[in-house]
Amino acid sequence: MVLSSYQNLLDMCSEDAFDFQQPLRSLPCVVTSHGIISDPDLESSNDGNSVGSAPPCLKRKVVVANSLPLNCIKDEATGEWSFAVDDNQLLIQLKDGFPIDSEVIYVGSLNVQVDPSEQDQISQKLFKEHKCIPTFLPADLQQRFYHSFCKQKLWPLFHYMLPVFHDKGELFDRSLFQAYVRANKIFADKVMEAVNSDEDCVWVHDYHLMLVPTFLRKKLHRIKVGFFLHSPFPSSEIYRTLPVRDEILKSLLNADLIGFQTFDYARHFLSCCSRLLGLNYESKRGHIGIEYFGRTVCLKILAAGVHVGRLESMLKLPATISKVQEIENIYRGKLVILGVDDMDIFKGISLKLLGLELLLERTPKLRGKIVLVQIVNPARSIGKDVEEAKNEVISVAQRINDKYGSTNYKPVVLIDYSIPFYEKIAFYAASDCCIVNAVRDGMNLIPYEYTICRQGNEEIDKLRGSDKSSLHTSTLIVSEFVGCSPSLSGAFRVNPWSVEDVADALYNVADLTQYEKIQRHDKHYRYVKSHDVAYWARSFDLDLDRACKEQYSQRCWTTGFGLNFRVIALSPGFRKLSPEHFASSYKKANKRLIFLDYDGTLVPQSSLDKAPSNMKSIPDAKATVITNRKFLQNSIAIDDVKTTSITNH
Ligand SMILES: O=P(O)(O)OC[C@H]1O[C@H](O[C@H]2O[C@H](CO)[C@@H](O)[C@H](O)[C@H]2O)[C@H](O)[C@@H](O)[C@@H]1O
């Protein structure tokens, strides 16, 4: 049922009628000449804009995320755009986990404004050269969708920050959600340009695009959709404060598989589905399934990983090696603690600095001996809160340096500007410890990158000459509120809100024996190496495939009888049934015959007539199982059919 207030919103939005839940009574499917189920609307809309068919042997994987994994620069003198794939991005790296016969297509925004006159040409170029399909959001929509709704509303809430109710500026502004709806529809429309058949899979990423599954399902019932949430999913007590909580949950449930970084996030999601939507779930063969309108939506817990090969090859670069040497020379004899964070209010950077300040206050012997190198990546959002957090970091760092520093020694080295990736790699390789002190973070891959880089290589070993003390060692201090924490059993786990905890952990790191450093490193290294980005992607892809197979290829079919009609409710695999089978059903009926698609949509006569004659008959198709009686009864509220009695055969 669509909430009436929500319906108003959609009317204002002037988008198609939009229902967040199944069954979606949209356009009927047809059997095309090659036996593929598709949407007539889609077929015609593809005529002009299609991005081309995948060669027959390739299966398309359409990866959709807010940003395309590209760097783009406009030459102001010539007006020419240049685009380069960013190999350091997770989205590019995940394709290593896909089967070799996959064609990976990316859909997302470029994060720059492109003049409408240039958009077509750029789209063609990006598809041809990089298999990327850009979404172009008008500047105002981009602002409202990304900066105002995603970054100011969803991002804080998903990181456990409740709006401040006495501040009017914090009240929920429905027009911003409307922008979110519109933007998600634009992304979904672009995805549909890339989908060729029901063999293709769509993998939607992160909290920016939580309505995409519904827009896709509405277009193509049998579309295979996976969704992965990179950010945390908060406790239901936090989530339920979101005024559009049901719409978002229902939309996510239009995916076939929903992935989470940790067990806790999945647990919170399940609590929300049960408390807010009254849905049941069960664990089947190691998977959690939620029954939703005749479909089973699978849940998966699988933390993202890093691209080990990429990090190893970056580590080998001569520029990296000489940077490692430079850093080691600068900080020789000191314990180097490294922090790498985005400038964001949830990264707990000031709390980390306060921990260091307390350590130096309590432990005079460490003054002059310990350095925190804090790399701060530029902020991605533009809120006042981020500016304040940044100013606070700068002023606390300054205070510590004034108090405990000297001409030759600064306890805090703040790098608050972009540095090339190889330099970051060099800092990892040269640091004794890495600290992640976020008060909330979906996963955080920094400890994984650090661990791989600390494994080093021959060139780095040579640099260290006879001083082997830092070879193949690493130490981690990790907040208990970040997703990677459970996987790092050898890390010092801290409550980031406790300055004492952080100070103690820093002290313990300074006190570790060489043996312990090796042991902790080894444990983490083995885990990170085996759970890399390809493992994550492969595992998600296989589970999506499995979830869809179970969903869409059941061979059972269901039949219902009424006084003057007969209902054939078709199972997802119905198109595998032979035309003869249909014919015999017609004959037996002797009455009005109604065919319903598996999700309750009326199947038109014309579609059945088109069933290709070369389709194979399935002898065991006589099994008649009504899997969800209530669902079927609800679905039959069409035309003049008011009541029915359903018989199992
Ligand atoms: O800042 P946004 O444009 O809204 O993007 C959100 C963040 O996305 C990425 O982080 C998320 O995915 C990571 C990999 O799974 C995970 O480690 C992290 O916890 C998630 O928040 C990106 O790495 C961040 O820079 C973005 O801020």
Coordinates of C-alpha atoms and ligand atoms in Angstrom, one line a residue, residues 66-67 90 111 146 150-151 155 159 205-208 228-232 261 265 303-305 342 344 347 377-381 440-446 482-484 536, ligand 1:
N66 CA 27.0 7.3 -6.9
S67 CA 30.4 8.0 -8.5
L90 CA 37.0 -0.4 -5.2
N111 CA 30.9 14.5 -10.0
Y146 CA 23.9 14.5 -2.7
C150 CA 22.7 12.1 1.3
K151 CA 25.4 13.9 3.2
W155 CA 25.0 9.9 6.3
H159 CA 26.3 6.8 11.5
H205 CA 26.2 0.2 -4.2
D206 CA 25.6 2.2 -1.1
Y207 CA 23.2 4.5 0.7
H208 CA 23.0 7.1 -2.1
F228 CA 25.4 -3.7 -1.0
L229 CA 25.5 -1.2 1.8
H230 CA 29.0 0.2 2.5
S231 CA 27.9 2.4 5.4
P232 CA 26.6 1.1 8.7
Q261 CA 29.6 -5.3 6.0
Y265 CA 24.3 -4.1 10.4
A303 CA 33.0 -7.3 4.5
A304 CA 34.7 -5.5 1.6
G305 CA 38.4 -6.1 1.0
D342 CA 38.6 11.5 5.3
D344 CA 34.5 13.8 8.2
K347 CA 36.3 9.9 11.9
N377 CA 41.8 13.5 2.9
P378 CA 39.8 16.5 1.7
A379 CA 36.2 16.6 2.9
R380 CA 33.6 15.1 0.6
S381 CA 30.7 17.1 2.1
R440 CA 31.4 5.1 13.4
D441 CA 32.4 3.7 10.0
G442 CA 30.8 1.1 7.8
M443 CA 34.0 -0.8 7.2
N444 CA 37.2 1.3 6.9
L445 CA 39.8 -0.4 4.7
I446 CA 42.8 1.7 6.0
V482 CA 34.2 0.5 12.7
G483 CA 33.2 -2.5 10.5
C484 CA 36.7 -3.9 10.1
W536 CA 34.3 -10.1 -1.7
Ligands
LIG1 O1 31.3 10.5 0.9 P1 30.4 9.7 0.0 O2 30.5 10.2 -1.4 O3 28.9 9.8 0.5 O4 30.7 8.2 0.0 C1 30.7 7.5 1.2 C2 32.0 6.9 1.5 O5 32.2 5.8 0.6 C3 33.3 5.0 0.7 O6 33.3 4.5 2.0 C4 32.4 3.5 2.2 O7 32.8 2.3 1.6 C5 34.1 1.8 2.1 C6 34.4 0.5 1.4 O8 33.4 -0.5 1.6 C7 34.0 1.5 3.6 O9 35.3 1.2 4.1 C8 33.5 2.8 4.3 O10 33.3 2.6 5.7 C9 32.2 3.3 3.7 O11 31.8 4.5 4.3 C10 34.6 5.9 0.6 O12 35.7 5.1 0.8 C11 34.5 7.1 1.5 O13 35.6 8.0 1.2 C12 33.2 7.8 1.3 O14 33.1 8.9 2.2

